[in-house]
Coordinates of N, CA and C in Angstrom, one line a residue:
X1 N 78.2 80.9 82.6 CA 77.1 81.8 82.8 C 76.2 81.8 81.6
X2 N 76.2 80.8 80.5 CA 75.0 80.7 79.9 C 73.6 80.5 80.5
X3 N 72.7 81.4 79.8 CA 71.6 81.5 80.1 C 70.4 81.9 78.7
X4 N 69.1 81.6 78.9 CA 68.0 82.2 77.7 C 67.6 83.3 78.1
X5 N 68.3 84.3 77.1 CA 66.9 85.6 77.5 C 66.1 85.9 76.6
X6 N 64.9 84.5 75.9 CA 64.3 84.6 74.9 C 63.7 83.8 74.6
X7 N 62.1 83.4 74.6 CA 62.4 82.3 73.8 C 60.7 82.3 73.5
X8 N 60.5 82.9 72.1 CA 59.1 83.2 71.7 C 59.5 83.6 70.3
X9 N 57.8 82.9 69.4 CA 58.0 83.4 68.3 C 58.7 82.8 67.0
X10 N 59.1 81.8 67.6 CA 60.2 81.0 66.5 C 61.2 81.5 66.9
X11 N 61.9 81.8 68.2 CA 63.5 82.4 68.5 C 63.6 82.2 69.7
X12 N 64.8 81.4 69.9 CA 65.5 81.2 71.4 C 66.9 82.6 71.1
X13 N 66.8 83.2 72.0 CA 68.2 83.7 72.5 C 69.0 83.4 73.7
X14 N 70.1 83.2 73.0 CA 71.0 82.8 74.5 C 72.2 83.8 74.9
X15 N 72.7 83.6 76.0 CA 73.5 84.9 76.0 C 74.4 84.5 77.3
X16 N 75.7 84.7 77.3 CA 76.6 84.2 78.5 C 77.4 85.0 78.4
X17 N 78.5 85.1 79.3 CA 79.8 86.0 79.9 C 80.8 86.0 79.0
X18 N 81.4 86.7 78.7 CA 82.4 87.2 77.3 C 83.7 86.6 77.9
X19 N 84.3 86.2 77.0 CA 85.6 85.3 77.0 C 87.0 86.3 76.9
X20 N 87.5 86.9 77.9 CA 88.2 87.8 77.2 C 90.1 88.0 77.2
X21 N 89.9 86.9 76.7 CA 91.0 86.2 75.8 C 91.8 87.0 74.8
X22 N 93.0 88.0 74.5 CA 93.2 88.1 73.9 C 93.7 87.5 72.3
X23 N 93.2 86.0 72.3 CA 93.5 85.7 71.0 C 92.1 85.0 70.9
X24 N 91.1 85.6 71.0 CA 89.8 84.5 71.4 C 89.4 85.0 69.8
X25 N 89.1 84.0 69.0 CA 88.2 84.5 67.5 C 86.8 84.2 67.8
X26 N 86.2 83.4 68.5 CA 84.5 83.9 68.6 C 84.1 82.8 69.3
X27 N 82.9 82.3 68.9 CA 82.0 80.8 69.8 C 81.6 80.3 69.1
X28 N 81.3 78.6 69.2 CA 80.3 77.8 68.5 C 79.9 77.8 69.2
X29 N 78.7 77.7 68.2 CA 76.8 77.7 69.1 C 76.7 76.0 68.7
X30 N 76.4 75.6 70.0 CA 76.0 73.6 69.7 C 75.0 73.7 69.9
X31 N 74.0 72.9 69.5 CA 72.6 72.6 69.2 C 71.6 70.9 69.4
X32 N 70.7 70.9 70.3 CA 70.7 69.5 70.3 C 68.7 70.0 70.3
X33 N 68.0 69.0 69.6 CA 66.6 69.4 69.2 C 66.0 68.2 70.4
X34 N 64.9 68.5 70.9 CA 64.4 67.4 71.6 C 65.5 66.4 72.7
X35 N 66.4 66.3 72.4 CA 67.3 65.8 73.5 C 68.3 66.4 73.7
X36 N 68.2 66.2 75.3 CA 69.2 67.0 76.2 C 70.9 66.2 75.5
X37 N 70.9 65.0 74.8 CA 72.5 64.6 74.6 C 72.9 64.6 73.5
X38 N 72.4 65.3 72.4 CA 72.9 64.7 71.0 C 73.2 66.1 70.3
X39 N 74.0 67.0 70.7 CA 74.5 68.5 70.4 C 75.4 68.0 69.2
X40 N 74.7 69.1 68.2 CA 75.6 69.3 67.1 C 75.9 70.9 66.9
X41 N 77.1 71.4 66.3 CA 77.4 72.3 66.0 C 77.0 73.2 65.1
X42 N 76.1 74.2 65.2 CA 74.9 74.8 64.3 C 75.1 75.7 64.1
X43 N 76.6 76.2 64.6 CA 76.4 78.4 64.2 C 77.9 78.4 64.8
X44 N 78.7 79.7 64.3 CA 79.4 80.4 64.8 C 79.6 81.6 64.7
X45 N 79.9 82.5 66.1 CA 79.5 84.0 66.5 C 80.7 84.5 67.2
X46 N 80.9 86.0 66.7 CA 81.6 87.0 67.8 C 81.2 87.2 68.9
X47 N 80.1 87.9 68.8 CA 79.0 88.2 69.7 C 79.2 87.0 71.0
X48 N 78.9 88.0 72.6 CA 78.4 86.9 73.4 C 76.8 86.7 74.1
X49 N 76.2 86.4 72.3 CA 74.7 86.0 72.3 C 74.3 85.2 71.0
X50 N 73.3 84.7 70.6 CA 73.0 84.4 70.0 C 71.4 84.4 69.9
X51 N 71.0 84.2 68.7 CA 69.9 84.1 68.7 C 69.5 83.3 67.3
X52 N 69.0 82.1 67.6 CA 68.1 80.8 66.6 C 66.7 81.2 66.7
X53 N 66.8 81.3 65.0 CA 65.2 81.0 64.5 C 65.0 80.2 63.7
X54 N 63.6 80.6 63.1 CA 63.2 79.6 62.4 C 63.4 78.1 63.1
X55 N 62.4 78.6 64.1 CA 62.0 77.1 65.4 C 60.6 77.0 64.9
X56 N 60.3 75.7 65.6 CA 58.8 74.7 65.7 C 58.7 75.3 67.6
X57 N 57.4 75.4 67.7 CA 56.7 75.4 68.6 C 56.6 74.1 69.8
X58 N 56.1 72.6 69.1 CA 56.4 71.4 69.6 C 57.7 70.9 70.0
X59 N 59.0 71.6 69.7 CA 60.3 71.2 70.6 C 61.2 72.1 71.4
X60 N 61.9 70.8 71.9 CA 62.9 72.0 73.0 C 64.0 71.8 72.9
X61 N 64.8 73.2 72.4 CA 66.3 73.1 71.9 C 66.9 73.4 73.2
X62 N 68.3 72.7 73.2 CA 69.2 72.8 74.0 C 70.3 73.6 73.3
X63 N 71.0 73.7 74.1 CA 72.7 74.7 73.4 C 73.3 74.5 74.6
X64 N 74.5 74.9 74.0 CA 75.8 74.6 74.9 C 76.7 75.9 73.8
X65 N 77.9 76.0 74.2 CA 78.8 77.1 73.5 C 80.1 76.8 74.3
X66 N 81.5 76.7 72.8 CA 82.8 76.9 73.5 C 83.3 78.0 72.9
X67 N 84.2 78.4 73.1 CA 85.2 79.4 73.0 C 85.9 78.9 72.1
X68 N 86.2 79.6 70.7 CA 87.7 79.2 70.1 C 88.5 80.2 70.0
X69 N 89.8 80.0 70.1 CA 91.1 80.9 69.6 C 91.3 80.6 68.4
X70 N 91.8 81.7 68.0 CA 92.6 82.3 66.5 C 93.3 81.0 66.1
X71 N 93.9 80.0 66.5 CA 94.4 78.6 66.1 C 93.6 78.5 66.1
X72 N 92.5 77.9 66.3 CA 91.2 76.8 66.0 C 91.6 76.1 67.6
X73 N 91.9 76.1 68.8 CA 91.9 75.1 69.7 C 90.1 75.7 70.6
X74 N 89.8 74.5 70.7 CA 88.2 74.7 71.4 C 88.2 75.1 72.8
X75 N 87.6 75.2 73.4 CA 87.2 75.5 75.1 C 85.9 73.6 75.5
X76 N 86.6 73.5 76.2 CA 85.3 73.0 77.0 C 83.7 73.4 77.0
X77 N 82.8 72.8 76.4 CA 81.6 73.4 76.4 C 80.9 73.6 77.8
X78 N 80.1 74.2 77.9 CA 79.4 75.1 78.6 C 78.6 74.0 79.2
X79 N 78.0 74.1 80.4 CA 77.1 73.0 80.8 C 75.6 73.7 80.3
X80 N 74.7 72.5 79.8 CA 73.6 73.2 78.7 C 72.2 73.9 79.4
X81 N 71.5 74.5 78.3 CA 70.4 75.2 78.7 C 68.9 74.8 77.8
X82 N 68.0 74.8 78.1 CA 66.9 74.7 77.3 C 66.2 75.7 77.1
X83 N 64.9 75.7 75.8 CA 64.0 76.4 75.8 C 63.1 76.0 74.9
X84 N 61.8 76.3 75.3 CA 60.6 75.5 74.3 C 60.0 77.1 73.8
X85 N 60.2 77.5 72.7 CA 59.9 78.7 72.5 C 57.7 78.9 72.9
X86 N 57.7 79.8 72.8 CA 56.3 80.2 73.2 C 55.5 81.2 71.5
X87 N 53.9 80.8 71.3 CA 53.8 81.3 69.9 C 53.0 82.5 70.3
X88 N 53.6 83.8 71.1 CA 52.8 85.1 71.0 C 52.2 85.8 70.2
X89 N 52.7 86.2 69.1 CA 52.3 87.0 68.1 C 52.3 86.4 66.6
X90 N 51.1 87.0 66.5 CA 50.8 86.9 65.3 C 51.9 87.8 64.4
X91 N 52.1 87.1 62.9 CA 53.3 87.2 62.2 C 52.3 88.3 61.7
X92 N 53.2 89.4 61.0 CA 52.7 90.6 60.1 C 52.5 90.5 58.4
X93 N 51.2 91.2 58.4 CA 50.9 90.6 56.7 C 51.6 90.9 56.1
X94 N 51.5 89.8 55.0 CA 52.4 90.0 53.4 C 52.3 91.4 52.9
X95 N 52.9 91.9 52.3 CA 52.3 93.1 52.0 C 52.8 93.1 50.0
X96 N 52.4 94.3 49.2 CA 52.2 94.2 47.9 C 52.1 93.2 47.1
X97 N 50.9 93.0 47.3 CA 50.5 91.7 46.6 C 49.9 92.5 45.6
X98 N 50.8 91.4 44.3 CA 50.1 91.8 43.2 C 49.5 90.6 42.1
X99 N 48.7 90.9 41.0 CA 48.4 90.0 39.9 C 48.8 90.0 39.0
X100 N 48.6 89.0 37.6 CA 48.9 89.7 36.7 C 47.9 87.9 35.7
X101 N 47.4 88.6 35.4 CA 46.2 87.6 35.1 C 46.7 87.0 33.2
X102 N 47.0 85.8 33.3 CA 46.8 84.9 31.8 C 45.9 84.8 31.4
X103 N 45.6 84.6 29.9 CA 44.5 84.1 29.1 C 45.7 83.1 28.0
X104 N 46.0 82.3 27.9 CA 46.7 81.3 26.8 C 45.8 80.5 26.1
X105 N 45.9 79.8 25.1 CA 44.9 79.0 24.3 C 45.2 77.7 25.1
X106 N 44.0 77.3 25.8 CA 43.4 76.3 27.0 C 44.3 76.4 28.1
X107 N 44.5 77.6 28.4 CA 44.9 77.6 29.6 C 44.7 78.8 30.1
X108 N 44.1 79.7 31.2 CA 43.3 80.3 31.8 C 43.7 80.4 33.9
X109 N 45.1 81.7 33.7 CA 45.1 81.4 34.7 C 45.4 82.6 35.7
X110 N 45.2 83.1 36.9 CA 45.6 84.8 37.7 C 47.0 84.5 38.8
X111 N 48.4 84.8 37.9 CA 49.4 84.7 38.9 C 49.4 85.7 40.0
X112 N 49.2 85.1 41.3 CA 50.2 86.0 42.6 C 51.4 86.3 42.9
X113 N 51.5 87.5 43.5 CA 53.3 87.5 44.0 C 53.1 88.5 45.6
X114 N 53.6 88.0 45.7 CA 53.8 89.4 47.2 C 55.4 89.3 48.1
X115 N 55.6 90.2 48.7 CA 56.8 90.1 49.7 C 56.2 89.7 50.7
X116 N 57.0 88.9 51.4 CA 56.7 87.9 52.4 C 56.6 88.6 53.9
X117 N 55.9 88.5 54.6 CA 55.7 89.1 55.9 C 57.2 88.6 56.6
X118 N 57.5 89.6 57.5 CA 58.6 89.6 58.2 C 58.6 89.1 59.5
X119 N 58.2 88.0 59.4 CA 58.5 87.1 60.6 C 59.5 85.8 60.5
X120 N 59.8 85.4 61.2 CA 61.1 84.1 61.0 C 59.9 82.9 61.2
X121 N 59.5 82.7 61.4 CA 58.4 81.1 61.7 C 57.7 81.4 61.3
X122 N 57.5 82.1 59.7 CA 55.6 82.0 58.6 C 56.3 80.4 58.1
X123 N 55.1 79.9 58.6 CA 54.8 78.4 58.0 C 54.7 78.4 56.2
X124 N 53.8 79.1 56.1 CA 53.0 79.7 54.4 C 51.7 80.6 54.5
X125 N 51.1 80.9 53.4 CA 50.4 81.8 53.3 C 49.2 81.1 52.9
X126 N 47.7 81.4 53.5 CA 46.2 80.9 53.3 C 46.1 82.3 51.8
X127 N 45.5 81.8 50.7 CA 44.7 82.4 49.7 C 43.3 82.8 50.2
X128 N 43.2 83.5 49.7 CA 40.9 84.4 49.6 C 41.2 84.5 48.7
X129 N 40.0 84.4 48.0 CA 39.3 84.4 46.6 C 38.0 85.1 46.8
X130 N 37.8 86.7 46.0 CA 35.8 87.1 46.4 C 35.4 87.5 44.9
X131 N 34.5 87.7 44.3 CA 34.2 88.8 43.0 C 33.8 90.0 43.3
X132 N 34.1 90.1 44.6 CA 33.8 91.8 45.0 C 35.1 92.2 46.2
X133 N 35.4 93.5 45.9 CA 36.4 94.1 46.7 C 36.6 93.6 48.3
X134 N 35.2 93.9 48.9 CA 35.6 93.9 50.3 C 34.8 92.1 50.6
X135 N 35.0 91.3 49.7 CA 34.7 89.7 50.6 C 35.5 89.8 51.7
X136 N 35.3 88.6 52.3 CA 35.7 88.0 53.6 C 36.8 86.9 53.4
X137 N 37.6 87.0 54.5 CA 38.0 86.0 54.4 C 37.9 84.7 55.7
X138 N 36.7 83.9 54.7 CA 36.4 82.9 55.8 C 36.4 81.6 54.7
X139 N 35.9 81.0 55.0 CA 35.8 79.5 54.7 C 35.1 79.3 53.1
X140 N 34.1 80.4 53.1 CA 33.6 80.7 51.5 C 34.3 81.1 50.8
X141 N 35.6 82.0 51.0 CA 36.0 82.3 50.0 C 37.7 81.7 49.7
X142 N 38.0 81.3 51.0 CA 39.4 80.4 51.2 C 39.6 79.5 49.4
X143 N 40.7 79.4 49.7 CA 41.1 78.9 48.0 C 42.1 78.2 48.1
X144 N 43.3 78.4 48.8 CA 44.7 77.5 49.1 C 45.1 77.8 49.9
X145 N 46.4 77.4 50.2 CA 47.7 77.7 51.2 C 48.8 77.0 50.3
X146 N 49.6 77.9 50.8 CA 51.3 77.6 49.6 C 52.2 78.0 50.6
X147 N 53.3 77.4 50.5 CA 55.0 77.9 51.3 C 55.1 79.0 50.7
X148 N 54.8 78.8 49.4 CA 55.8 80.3 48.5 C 55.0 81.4 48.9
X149 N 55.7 82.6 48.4 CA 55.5 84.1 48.2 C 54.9 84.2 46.9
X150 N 54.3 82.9 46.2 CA 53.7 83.6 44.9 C 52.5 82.6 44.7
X151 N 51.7 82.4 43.8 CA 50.9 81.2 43.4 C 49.8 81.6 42.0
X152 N 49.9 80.1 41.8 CA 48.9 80.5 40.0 C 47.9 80.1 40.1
X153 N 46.8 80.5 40.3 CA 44.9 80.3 40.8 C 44.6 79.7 39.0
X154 N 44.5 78.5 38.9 CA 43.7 78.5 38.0 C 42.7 77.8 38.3
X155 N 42.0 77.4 39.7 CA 41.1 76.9 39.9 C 39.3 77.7 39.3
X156 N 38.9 77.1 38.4 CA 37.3 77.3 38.0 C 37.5 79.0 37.7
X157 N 38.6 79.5 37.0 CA 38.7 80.9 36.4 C 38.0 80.6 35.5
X158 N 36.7 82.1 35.8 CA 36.0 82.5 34.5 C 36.4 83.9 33.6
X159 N 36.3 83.7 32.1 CA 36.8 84.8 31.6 C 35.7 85.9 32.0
X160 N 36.4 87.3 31.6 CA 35.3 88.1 32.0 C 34.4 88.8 33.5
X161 N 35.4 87.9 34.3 CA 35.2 87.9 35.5 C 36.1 88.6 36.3
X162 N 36.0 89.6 37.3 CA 36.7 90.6 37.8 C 37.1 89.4 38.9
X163 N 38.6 89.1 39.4 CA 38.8 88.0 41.1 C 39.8 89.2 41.4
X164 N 38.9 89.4 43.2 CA 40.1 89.9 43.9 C 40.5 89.0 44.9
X165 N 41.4 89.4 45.7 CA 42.3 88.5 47.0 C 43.0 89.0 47.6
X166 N 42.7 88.4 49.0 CA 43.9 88.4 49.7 C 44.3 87.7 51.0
X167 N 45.5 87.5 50.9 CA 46.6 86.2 51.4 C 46.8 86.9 53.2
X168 N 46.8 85.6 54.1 CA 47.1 85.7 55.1 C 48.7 84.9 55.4
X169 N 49.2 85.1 56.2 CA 50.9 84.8 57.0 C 50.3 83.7 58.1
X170 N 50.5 82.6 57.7 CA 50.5 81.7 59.2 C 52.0 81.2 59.6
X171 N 51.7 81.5 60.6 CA 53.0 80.9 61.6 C 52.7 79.3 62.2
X172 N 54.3 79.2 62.5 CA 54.4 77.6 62.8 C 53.7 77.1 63.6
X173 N 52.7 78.1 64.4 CA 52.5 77.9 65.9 C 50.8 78.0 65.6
X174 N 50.4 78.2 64.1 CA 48.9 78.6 63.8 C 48.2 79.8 63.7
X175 N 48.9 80.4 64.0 CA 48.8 81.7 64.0 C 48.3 83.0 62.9
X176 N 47.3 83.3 62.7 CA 47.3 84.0 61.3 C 47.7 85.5 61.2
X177 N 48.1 86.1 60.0 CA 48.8 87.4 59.7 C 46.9 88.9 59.6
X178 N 46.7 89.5 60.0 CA 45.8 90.2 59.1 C 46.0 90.0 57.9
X179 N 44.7 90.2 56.8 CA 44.9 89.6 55.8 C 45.1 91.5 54.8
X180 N 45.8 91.0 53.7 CA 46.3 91.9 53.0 C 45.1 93.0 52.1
X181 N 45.5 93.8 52.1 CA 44.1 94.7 51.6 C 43.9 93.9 49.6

């Protein structure tokens, strides 16, 4: 009775009929990316569900799941299921972002940091750059994109010059976060 009751977002959930085995220690979750035959073993769970993230949009995972007992002896795997997750929602902004601005002898630079928005599939984060509080964030004032939760702007810093910013969350799927106050 495996089945998906999920599959958006950067997350497949799967979920089938409980094994109820008095020596049953839990399930492997098997895993096959883009083909239906090449299942590898990617998780093990009590629970009779699972749920994989940190997915791409462009493929379609398969699973399968056996049963193990308290020995280690396996179950026969499950005959398999697919799902090509779907990119609904927009991931939620980074939030406390802060600065903390260098001046070193020839070197001239404004470190970022923030906590990372709470989505499982943020790809990385787009930079804004304005000299005034409420800029935009479009294409004038765009500045980078980084994996990390942090980054050092020393692009054409002038001393004396007030820079504010703020960072958007994109997801795997393209997706952008509202951008951070």
């Amino acid at each position: 009775d495996l089945n998906v009751f999920a599959a958006y977002d950067g997350q497949v959930g799967i979920e089938w009929k409980g094994n109820n085995e008095p020596n049953l220690k839990g399930y492997f979750i098997y895993r096959s990316i883009n083909k239906p035959d090449r299942f590898k073993q990617t998780a093990f769970t009590i629970n009779n569900y699972f749920i994989d993230d940190s997915l791409y949009y462009d493929s379609t995972y398969y699973y399968k799941v056996s049963a193990v007992s308290r020995i280690g002896k396996e179950s026969p795997l499950t005959t398999s299921v697919s799902a090509k997750p779907k990119n609904i929602y927009a991931p939620p902004a980074p939030y406390r972002l802060n600065i903390n601005a260098r001046n070193w002898t020839n070197s001239v630079g404004i470190k970022l940091f923030w906590n990372p928005s709470a989505d499982s599939d943020v790809k990385g984060y787009e930079i804004y750059r304005g000299t005034t509080p409420g800029f935009g964030t479009d294409s004038v004032h765009y500045l980078d994109f980084t994996p990390n939760i942090f980054y050092f702007d020393t692009k054409q810093i002038q001393l004396l010059t007030d820079y504010f910013y703020k960072i958007k969350a994109v997801d795997k799927g393209g997706l952008k976060s509202p951008a951070t106050s």
